[in-house]
XYZ file of C-alpha atoms in Angstrom:
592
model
C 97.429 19.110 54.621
C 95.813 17.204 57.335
C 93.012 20.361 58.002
C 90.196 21.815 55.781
C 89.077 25.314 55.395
C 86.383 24.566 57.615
C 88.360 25.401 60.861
C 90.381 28.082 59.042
C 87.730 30.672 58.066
C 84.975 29.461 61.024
C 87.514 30.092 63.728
C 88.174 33.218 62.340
C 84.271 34.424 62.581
C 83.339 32.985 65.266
C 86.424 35.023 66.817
C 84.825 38.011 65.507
C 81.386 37.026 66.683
C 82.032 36.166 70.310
C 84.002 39.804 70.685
C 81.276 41.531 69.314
C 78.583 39.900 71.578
C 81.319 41.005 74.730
C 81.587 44.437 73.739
C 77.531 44.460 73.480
C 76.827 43.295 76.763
C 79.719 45.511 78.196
C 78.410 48.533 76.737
C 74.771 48.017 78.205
C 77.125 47.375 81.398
C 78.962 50.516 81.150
C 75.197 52.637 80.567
C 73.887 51.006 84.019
C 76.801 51.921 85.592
C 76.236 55.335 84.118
C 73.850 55.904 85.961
C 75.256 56.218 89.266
C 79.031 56.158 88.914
C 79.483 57.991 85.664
C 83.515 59.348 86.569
C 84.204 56.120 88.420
C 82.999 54.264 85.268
C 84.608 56.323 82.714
C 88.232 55.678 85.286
C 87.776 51.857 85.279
C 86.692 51.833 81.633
C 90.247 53.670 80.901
C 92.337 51.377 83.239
C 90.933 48.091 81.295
C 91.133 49.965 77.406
C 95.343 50.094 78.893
C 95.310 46.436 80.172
C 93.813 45.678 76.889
C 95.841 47.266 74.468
C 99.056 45.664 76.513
C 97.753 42.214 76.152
C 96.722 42.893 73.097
C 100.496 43.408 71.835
C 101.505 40.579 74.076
C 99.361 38.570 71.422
C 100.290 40.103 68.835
C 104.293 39.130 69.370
C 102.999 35.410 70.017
C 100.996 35.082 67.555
C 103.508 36.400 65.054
C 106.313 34.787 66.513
C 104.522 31.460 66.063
C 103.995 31.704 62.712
C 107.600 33.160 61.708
C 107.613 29.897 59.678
C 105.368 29.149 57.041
C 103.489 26.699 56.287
C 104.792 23.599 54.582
C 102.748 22.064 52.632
C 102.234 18.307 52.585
C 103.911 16.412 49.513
C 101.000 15.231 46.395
C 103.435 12.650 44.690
C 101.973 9.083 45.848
C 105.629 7.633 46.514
C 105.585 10.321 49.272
C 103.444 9.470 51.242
C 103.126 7.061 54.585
C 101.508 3.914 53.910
C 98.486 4.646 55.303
C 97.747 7.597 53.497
C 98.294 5.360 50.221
C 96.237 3.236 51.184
C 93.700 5.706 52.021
C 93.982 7.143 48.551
C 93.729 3.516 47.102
C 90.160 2.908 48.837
C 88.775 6.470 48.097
C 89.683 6.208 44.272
C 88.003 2.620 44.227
C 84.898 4.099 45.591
C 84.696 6.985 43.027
C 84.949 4.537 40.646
C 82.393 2.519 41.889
C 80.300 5.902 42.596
C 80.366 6.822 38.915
C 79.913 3.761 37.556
C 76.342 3.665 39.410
C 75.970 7.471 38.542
C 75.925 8.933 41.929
C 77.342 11.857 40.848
C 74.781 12.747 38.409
C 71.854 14.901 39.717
C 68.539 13.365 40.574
C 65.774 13.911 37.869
C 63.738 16.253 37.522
C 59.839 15.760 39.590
C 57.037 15.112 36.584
C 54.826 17.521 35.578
C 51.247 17.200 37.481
C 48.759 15.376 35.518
C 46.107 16.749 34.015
C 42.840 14.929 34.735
C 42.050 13.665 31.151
C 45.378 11.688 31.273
C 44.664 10.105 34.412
C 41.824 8.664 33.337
C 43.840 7.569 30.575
C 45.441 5.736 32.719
C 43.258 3.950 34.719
C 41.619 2.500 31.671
C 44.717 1.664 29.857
C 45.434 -1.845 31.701
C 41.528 -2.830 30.654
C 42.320 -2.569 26.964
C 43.775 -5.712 25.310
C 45.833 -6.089 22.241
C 44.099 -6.359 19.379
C 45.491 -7.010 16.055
C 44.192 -5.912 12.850
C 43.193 -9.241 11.079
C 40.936 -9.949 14.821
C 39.517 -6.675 14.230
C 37.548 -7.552 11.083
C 36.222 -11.058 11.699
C 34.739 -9.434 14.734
C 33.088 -6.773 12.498
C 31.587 -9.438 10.322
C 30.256 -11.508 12.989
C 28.632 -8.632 14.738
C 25.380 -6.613 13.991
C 25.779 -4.412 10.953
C 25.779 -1.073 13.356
C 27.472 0.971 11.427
C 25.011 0.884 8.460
C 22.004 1.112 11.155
C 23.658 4.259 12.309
C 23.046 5.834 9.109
C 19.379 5.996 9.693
C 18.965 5.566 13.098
C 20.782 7.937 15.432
C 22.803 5.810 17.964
C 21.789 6.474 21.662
C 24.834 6.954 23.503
C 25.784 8.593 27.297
C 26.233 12.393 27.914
C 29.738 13.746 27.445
C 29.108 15.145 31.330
C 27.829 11.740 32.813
C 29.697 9.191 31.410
C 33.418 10.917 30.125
C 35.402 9.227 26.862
C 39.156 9.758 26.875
C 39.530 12.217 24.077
C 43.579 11.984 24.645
C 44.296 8.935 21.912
C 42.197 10.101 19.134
C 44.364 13.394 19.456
C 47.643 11.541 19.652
C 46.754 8.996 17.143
C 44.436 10.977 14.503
C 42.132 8.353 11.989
C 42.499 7.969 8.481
C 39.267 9.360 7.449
C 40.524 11.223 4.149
C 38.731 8.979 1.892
C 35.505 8.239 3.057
C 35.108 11.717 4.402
C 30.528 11.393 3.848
C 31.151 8.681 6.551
C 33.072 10.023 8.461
C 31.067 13.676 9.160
C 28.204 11.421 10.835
C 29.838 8.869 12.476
C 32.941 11.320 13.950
C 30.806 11.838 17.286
C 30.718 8.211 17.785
C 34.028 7.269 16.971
C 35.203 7.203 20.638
C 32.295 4.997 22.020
C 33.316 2.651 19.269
C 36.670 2.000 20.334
C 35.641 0.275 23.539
C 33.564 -2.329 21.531
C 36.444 -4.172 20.471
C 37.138 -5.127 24.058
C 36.033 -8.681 25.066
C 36.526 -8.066 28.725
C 33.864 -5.088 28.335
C 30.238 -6.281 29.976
C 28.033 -4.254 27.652
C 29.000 -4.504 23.833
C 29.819 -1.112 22.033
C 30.688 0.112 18.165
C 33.858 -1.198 16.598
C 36.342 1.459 15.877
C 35.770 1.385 12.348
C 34.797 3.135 9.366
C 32.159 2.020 7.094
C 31.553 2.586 3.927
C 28.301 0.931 1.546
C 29.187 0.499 -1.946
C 27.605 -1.412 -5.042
C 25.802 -3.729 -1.688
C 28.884 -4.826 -0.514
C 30.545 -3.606 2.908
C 34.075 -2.807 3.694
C 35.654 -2.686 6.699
C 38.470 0.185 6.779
C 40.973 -0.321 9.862
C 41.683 3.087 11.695
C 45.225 4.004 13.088
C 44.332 2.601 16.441
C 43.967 -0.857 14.309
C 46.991 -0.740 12.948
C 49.178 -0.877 15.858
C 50.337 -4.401 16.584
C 51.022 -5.084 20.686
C 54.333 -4.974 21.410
C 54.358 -8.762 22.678
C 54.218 -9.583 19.020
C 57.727 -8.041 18.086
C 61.007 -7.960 19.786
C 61.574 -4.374 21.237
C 65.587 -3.833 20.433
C 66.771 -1.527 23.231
C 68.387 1.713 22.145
C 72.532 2.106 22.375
C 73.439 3.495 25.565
C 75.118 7.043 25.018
C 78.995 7.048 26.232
C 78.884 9.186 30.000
C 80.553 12.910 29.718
C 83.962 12.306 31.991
C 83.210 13.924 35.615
C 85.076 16.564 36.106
C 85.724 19.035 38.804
C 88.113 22.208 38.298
C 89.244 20.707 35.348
C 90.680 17.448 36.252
C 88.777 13.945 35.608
C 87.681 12.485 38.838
C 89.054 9.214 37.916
C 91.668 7.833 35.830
C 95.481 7.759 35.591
C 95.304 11.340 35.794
C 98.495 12.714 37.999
C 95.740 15.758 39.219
C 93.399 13.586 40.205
C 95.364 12.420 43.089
C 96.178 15.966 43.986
C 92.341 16.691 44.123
C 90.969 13.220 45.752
C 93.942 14.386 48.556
C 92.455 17.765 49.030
C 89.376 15.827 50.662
C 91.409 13.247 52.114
C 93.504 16.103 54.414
C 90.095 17.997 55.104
C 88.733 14.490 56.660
C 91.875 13.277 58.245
C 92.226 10.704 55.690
C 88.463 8.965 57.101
C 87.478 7.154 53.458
C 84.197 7.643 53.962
C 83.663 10.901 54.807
C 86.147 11.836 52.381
C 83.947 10.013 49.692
C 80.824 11.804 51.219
C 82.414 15.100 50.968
C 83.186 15.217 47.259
C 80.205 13.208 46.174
C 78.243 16.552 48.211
C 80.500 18.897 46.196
C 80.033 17.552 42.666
C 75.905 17.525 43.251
C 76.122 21.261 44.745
C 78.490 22.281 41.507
C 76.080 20.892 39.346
C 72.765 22.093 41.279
C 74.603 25.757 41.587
C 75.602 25.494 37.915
C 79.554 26.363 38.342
C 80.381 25.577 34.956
C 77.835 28.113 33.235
C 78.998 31.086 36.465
C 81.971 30.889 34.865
C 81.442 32.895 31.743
C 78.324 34.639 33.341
C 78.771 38.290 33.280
C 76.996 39.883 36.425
C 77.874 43.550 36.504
C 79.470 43.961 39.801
C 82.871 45.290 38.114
C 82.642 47.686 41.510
C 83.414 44.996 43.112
C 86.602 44.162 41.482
C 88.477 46.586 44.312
C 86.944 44.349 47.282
C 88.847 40.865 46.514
C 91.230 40.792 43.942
C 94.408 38.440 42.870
C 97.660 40.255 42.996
C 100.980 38.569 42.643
C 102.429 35.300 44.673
C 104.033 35.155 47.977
C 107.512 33.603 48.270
C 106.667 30.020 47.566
C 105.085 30.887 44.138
C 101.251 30.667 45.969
C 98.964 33.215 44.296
C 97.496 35.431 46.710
C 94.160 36.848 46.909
C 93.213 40.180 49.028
C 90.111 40.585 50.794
C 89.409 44.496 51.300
C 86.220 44.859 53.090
C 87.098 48.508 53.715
C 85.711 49.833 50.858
C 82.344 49.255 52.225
C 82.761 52.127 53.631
C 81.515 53.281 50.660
C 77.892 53.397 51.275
C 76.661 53.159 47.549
C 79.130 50.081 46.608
C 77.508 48.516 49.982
C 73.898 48.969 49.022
C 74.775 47.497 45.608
C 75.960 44.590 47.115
C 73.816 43.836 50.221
C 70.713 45.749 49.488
C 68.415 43.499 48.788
C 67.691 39.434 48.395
C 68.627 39.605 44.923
C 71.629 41.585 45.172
C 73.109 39.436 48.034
C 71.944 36.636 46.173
C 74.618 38.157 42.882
C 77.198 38.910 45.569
C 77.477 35.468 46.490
C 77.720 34.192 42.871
C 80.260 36.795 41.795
C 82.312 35.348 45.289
C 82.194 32.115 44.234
C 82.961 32.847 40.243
C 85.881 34.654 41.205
C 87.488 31.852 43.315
C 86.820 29.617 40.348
C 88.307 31.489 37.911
C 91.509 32.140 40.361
C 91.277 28.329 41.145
C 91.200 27.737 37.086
C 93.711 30.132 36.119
C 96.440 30.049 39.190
C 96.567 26.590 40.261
C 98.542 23.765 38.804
C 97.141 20.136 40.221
C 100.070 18.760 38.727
C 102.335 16.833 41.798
C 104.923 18.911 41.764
C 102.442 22.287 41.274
C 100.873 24.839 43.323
C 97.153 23.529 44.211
C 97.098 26.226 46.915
C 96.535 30.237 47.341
C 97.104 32.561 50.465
C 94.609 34.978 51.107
C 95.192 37.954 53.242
C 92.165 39.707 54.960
C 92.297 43.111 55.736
C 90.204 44.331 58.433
C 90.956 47.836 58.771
C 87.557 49.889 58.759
C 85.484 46.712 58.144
C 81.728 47.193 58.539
C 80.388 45.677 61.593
C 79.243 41.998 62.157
C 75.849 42.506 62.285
C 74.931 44.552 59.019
C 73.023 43.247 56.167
C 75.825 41.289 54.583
C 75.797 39.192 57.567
C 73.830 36.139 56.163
C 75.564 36.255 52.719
C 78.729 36.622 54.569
C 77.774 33.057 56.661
C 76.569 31.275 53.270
C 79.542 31.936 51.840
C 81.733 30.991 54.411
C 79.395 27.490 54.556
C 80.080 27.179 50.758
C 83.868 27.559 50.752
C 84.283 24.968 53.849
C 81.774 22.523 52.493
C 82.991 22.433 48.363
C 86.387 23.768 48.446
C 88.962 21.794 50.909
C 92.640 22.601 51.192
C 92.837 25.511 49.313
C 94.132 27.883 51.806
C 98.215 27.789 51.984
C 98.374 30.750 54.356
C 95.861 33.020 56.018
C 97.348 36.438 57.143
C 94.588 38.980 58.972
C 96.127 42.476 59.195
C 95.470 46.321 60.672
C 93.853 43.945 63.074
C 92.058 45.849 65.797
C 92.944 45.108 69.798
C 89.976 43.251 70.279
C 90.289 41.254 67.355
C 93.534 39.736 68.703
C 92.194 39.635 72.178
C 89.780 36.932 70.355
C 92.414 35.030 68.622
C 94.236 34.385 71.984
C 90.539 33.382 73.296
C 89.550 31.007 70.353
C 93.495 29.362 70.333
C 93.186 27.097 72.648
C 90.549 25.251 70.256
C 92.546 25.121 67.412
C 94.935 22.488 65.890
C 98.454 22.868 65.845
C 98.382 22.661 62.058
C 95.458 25.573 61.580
C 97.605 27.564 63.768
C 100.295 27.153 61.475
C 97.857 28.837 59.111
C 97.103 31.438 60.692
C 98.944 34.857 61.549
C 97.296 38.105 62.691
C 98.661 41.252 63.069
C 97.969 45.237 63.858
C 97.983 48.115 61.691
C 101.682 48.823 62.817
C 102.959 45.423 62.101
C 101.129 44.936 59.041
C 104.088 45.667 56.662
C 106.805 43.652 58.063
C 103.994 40.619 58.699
C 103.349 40.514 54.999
C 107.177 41.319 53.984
C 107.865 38.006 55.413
C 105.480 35.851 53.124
C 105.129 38.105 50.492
C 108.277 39.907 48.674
C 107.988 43.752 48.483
C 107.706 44.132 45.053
C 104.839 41.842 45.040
C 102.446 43.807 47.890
C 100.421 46.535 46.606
C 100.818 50.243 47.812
C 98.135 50.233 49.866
C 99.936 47.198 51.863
C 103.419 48.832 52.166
C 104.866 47.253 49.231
C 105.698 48.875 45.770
C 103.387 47.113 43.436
C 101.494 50.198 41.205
C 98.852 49.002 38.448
C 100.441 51.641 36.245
C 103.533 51.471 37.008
C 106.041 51.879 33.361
C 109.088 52.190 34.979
C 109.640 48.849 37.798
C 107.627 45.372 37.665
C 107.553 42.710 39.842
C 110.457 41.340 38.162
C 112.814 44.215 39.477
C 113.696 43.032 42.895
C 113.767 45.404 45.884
C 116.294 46.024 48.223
C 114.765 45.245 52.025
C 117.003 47.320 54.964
C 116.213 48.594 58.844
C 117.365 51.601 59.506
C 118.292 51.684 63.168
C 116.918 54.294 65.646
C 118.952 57.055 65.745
C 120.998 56.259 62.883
C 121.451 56.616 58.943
C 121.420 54.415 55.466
C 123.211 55.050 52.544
C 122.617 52.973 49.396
C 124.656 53.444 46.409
C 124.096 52.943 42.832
C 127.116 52.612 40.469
C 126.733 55.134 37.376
C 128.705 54.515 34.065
C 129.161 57.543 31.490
C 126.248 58.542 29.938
C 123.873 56.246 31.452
C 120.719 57.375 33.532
C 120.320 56.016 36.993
C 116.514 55.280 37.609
C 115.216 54.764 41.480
C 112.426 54.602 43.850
C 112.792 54.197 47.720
C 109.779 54.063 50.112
C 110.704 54.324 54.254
C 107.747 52.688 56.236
C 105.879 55.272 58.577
C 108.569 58.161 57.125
C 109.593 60.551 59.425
C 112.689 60.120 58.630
C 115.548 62.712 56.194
C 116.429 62.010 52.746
C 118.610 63.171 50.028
C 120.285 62.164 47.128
C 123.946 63.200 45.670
C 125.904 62.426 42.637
C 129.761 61.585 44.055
C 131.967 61.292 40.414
C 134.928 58.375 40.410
C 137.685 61.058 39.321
C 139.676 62.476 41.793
C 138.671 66.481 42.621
C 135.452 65.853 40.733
C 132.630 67.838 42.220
C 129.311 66.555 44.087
C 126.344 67.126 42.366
C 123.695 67.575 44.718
C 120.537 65.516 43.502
C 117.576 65.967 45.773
C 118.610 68.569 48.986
C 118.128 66.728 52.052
C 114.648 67.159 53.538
C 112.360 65.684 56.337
C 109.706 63.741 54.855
C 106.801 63.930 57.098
C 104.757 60.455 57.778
C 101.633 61.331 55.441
C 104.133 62.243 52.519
C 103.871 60.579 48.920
C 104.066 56.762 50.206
C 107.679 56.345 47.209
C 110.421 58.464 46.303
C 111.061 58.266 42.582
C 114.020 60.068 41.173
C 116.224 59.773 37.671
C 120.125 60.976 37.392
C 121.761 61.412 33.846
C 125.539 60.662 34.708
C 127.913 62.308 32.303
C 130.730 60.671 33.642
C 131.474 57.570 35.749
C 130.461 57.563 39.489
C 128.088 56.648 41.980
C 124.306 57.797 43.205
C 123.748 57.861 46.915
C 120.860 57.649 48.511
C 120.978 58.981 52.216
C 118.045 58.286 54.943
C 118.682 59.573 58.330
C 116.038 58.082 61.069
C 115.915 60.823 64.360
C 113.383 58.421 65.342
C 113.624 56.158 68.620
C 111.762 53.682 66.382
C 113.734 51.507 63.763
C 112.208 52.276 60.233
C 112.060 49.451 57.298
C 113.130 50.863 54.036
C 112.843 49.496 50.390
C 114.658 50.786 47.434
C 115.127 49.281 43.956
C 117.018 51.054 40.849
C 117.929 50.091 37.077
C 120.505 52.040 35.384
C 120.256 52.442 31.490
C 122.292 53.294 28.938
C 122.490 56.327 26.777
C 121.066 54.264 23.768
C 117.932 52.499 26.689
C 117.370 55.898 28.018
C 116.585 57.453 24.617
């Protein structure tokens, strides 16, 4: 996969985007022309909706008939690829190495806190204060005036608080040992901070020792406060602490580096989206691990936001033919008014649309994907455009950030990319926007209209497999069929009829359900026994099923001797009709 996302989904809305600035301007056109030349106007308009329409089914046949085959996607083992691309893969896992070794995938740290003003003052007299063991301490307080015994008579004359500021910050942090002299102490408390700078040398004007004093029996003692006690840290070697082992780096699940058979599969996801260029394949995942760790993936996973509303919008159902598990994108149902308030109203609520987006591709990335060599690493997503609410509505700038985050973070997931009940204009765009694309996102892509919408996704995507709602047979609730029970695919010619028959033993019951694409067509079912001059049993009368009937036919026959079921579909139509049918027949003791 030599293409990213990036190309895929921007292509796509900047389709969208340029046909919706073209119908603007033609619609302020068409009220100018109004104006004067309303009927010739309204005539031209007409004549151009045809040409249109006829293009637009020209573009419709190319563009599915150039992506009849599917995309193949590029091999993962190491011994399969070219030389280059080894190589490549060599370089890019040396420079993760190298990356995490110097920890440039780990998040800057955090600013500081702003300082508060007593701590910068702190600071700026912190480099004036020397080291000053404890033993220095009290020669100096023998060989210096007896203050402390003057200051028990004599008040000591000392600065204003206001004019001249003491840094109250270490006697907080470092609290004295007063407990026992507790007398001296309560008078000489005040002055404890002025004498703490008289113990510097490199002070001009002598102050108080940072002591306590205490008179008893005519001898003096000199009591060392905590401040004392601390010896510089010159004087002993500082042993630096053990370095704690580095949590592995992961991303999806799979260690960045190491022998690892998924990491390869992974460092070759950003190697296809950047044409196997090292560096910016090194610059793109080194960008993706910050952002996952800045937008904090890991705890969105478990994060319950209470959007299960939105669970109808995109949803995983089944896998298409190649075992890719395929994601819908339903953007009809914000039609719904309410659900599209809840998601778009405001900042906040975009803000939790955009997180539930991005948990849910995690979790389908998490739970669906194997980044094993031989697994799937891929999904296909099919968009479905039908009703969609215009470009330029509120979820317009969540719908761009989104887009951003999925090129940027999440390269090479995309398999297939099938846009259906495509409107005219819509593939009017795609034939516009082609000629910019690589042959390889082309291979990507395929769009289709409402009427081919069926038989586009048939081809990918097996019929049991494709919701109702698509055209296929998969029901939520369904007790009867699973996606296990494969369905029979026919075309039932204009003009013509299909039988399908379903062999009955004795006593077994013959279970069935049959959709017909569009309807319009006759059906009826019959019971034809193996023994001769045995009599039909008519099942279900033949009737014409009108084209907004029950989207499946489900029937049951209880056989009570050997023979066959037949299901008969006549088409009147000049149109050939697609029909599907699956059956299971059980046995007296399965049916009970």
């Amino acid at each position: 996969m030599a293409e990213g996302t990036k190309q895929e989904t921007a292509a796509a809305a900047a389709a969208a985007e340029v046909v919706v600035t073209e119908a603007e301007k033609k619609v302020e056109v068409e009220v100018e022309e109004k104006v004067d030349e309303a009927t010739a106007a309204a005539e031209e308009e007409e004549k151009k909706m045809e040409e249109a329409e006829a293009e637009a089914g020209a573009d419709e046949a190319a563009v599915i008939e150039g992506s009849t085959a599917s995309f193949k996607e590029e091999s993962n083992l190491v011994s399969d690829l070219a030389d280059p691309e080894q190589k490549a893969l060599a370089q890019l896992k040396e420079l993760v190495a190298a990356a995490l070794a110097a920890g440039e995938f780990d998040l800057p740290p955090p600013p500081p806190p702003p300082a508060t003003p007593a701590a910068d003052e702190a600071k700026a007299e912190e480099p004036a204060k020397p080291d000053v063991v404890v033993e220095k301490t009290e020669l100096a307080a023998e060989s210096e005036p007896k203050t402390e015994l003057a200051a028990e008579s004599e008040p000591k004359t000392e600065a204003p608080a206001p004019e001249e500021p003491k840094t109250d910050a270490p006697a907080q942090e470092e609290p004295k040992t007063e407990a026992p002299f507790a007398a001296a102490a309560s008078t000489e408390e005040p002055k404890a901070e002025v004498a703490a700078e008289e113990t510097k040398p490199a002070e001009p004007e002598p102050e108080e020792k940072t002591a306590v004093v205490a008179e008893e029996e005519g001898t003096k003692t000199v009591v060392p406060t905590a401040e004392e006690t601390v010896v510089p840290a010159s004087a002993e070697p500082v042993v630096p602490a053990a370095a704690e082992p580095k949590e592995e780096e992961l991303i999806w699940g799979v260690p960045l580096a190491g022998d690892d058979e998924r990491t390869d599969t992974v460092l070759l996801k950003f190697l296809r989206a950047r044409e196997f260029k090292v560096k910016e394949a090194m610059s793109m995942l080194k960008a993706a691990v910050l952002w996952r760790k800045s937008f904090g993936i890991d705890a969105l996973l478990g994060a319950d936001l209470g959007v299960p509303e939105l669970e109808s919008v995109v949803f995983y159902r089944g896998a298409d033919r190649e075992g890719h598990p395929v994601c819908y994108n339903v953007y009809s149902e914000f039609q719904d008014k309410d659900l599209y308030e809840k998601a778009f109203g405001d900042d906040e609520k975009r803000d939790r649309f955009l997180r539930w987006r991005i948990q849910l591709l995690e979790r389908g990335i998490r739970e669906q994907l194997d980044f094993s060599s031989s697994g799937i690493c891929s999904m296909v997503q099919v968009t479905d455009l039908k009703n969609s609410p215009p470009m330029l509505g509120k979820h317009r700038a969540v719908t761009r950030q989104a887009l951003s985050l999925l090129q940027d973070n999440y390269p090479e997931f995309i398999a297939k990319k099938v846009f259906i009940n495509v409107p005219w204009w819509y593939l009017a765009a795609n034939k516009m926007m082609s000629p910019f694309l690589t042959q390889r996102t082309k291979s990507k892509f395929t769009v289709c209209s409402p009427a081919k919408t069926a038989e586009t996704l048939f081809r990918y995507i097996a019929p049991e497999q494709v919701p109702v709602q698509f055209g296929g047979l998969f029901k939520e609730d369904d007790t009867e069929f699973s996606t296990s029970d494969a369905v029979t695919e026919l075309t039932v010619k204009p003009s013509s009829k299909e039988t399908i028959e379903i062999p009955a033993s004795e006593n077994s019951t013959v279970v069935w359900e049959l959709r017909v694409l569009g309807w319009e067509v006759s059906y009826g079912v019959e019971f034809t026994p193996d023994a001769e001059g045995g009599y039909t049993v008519i099942v279900q009368k033949t009737r014409k099923v009108p084209a907004n009937e029950e989207p499946i036919m489900k029937g049951s026959f209880k056989a009570s001797e050997p023979g066959k079921v037949v299901l008969t579909v006549n088409n009147p139509m000049s149109k050939k009709k697609k029909l599907l049918c699956r059956f299971k027949v059980k046995s007296s003791t399965e049916s009970t």
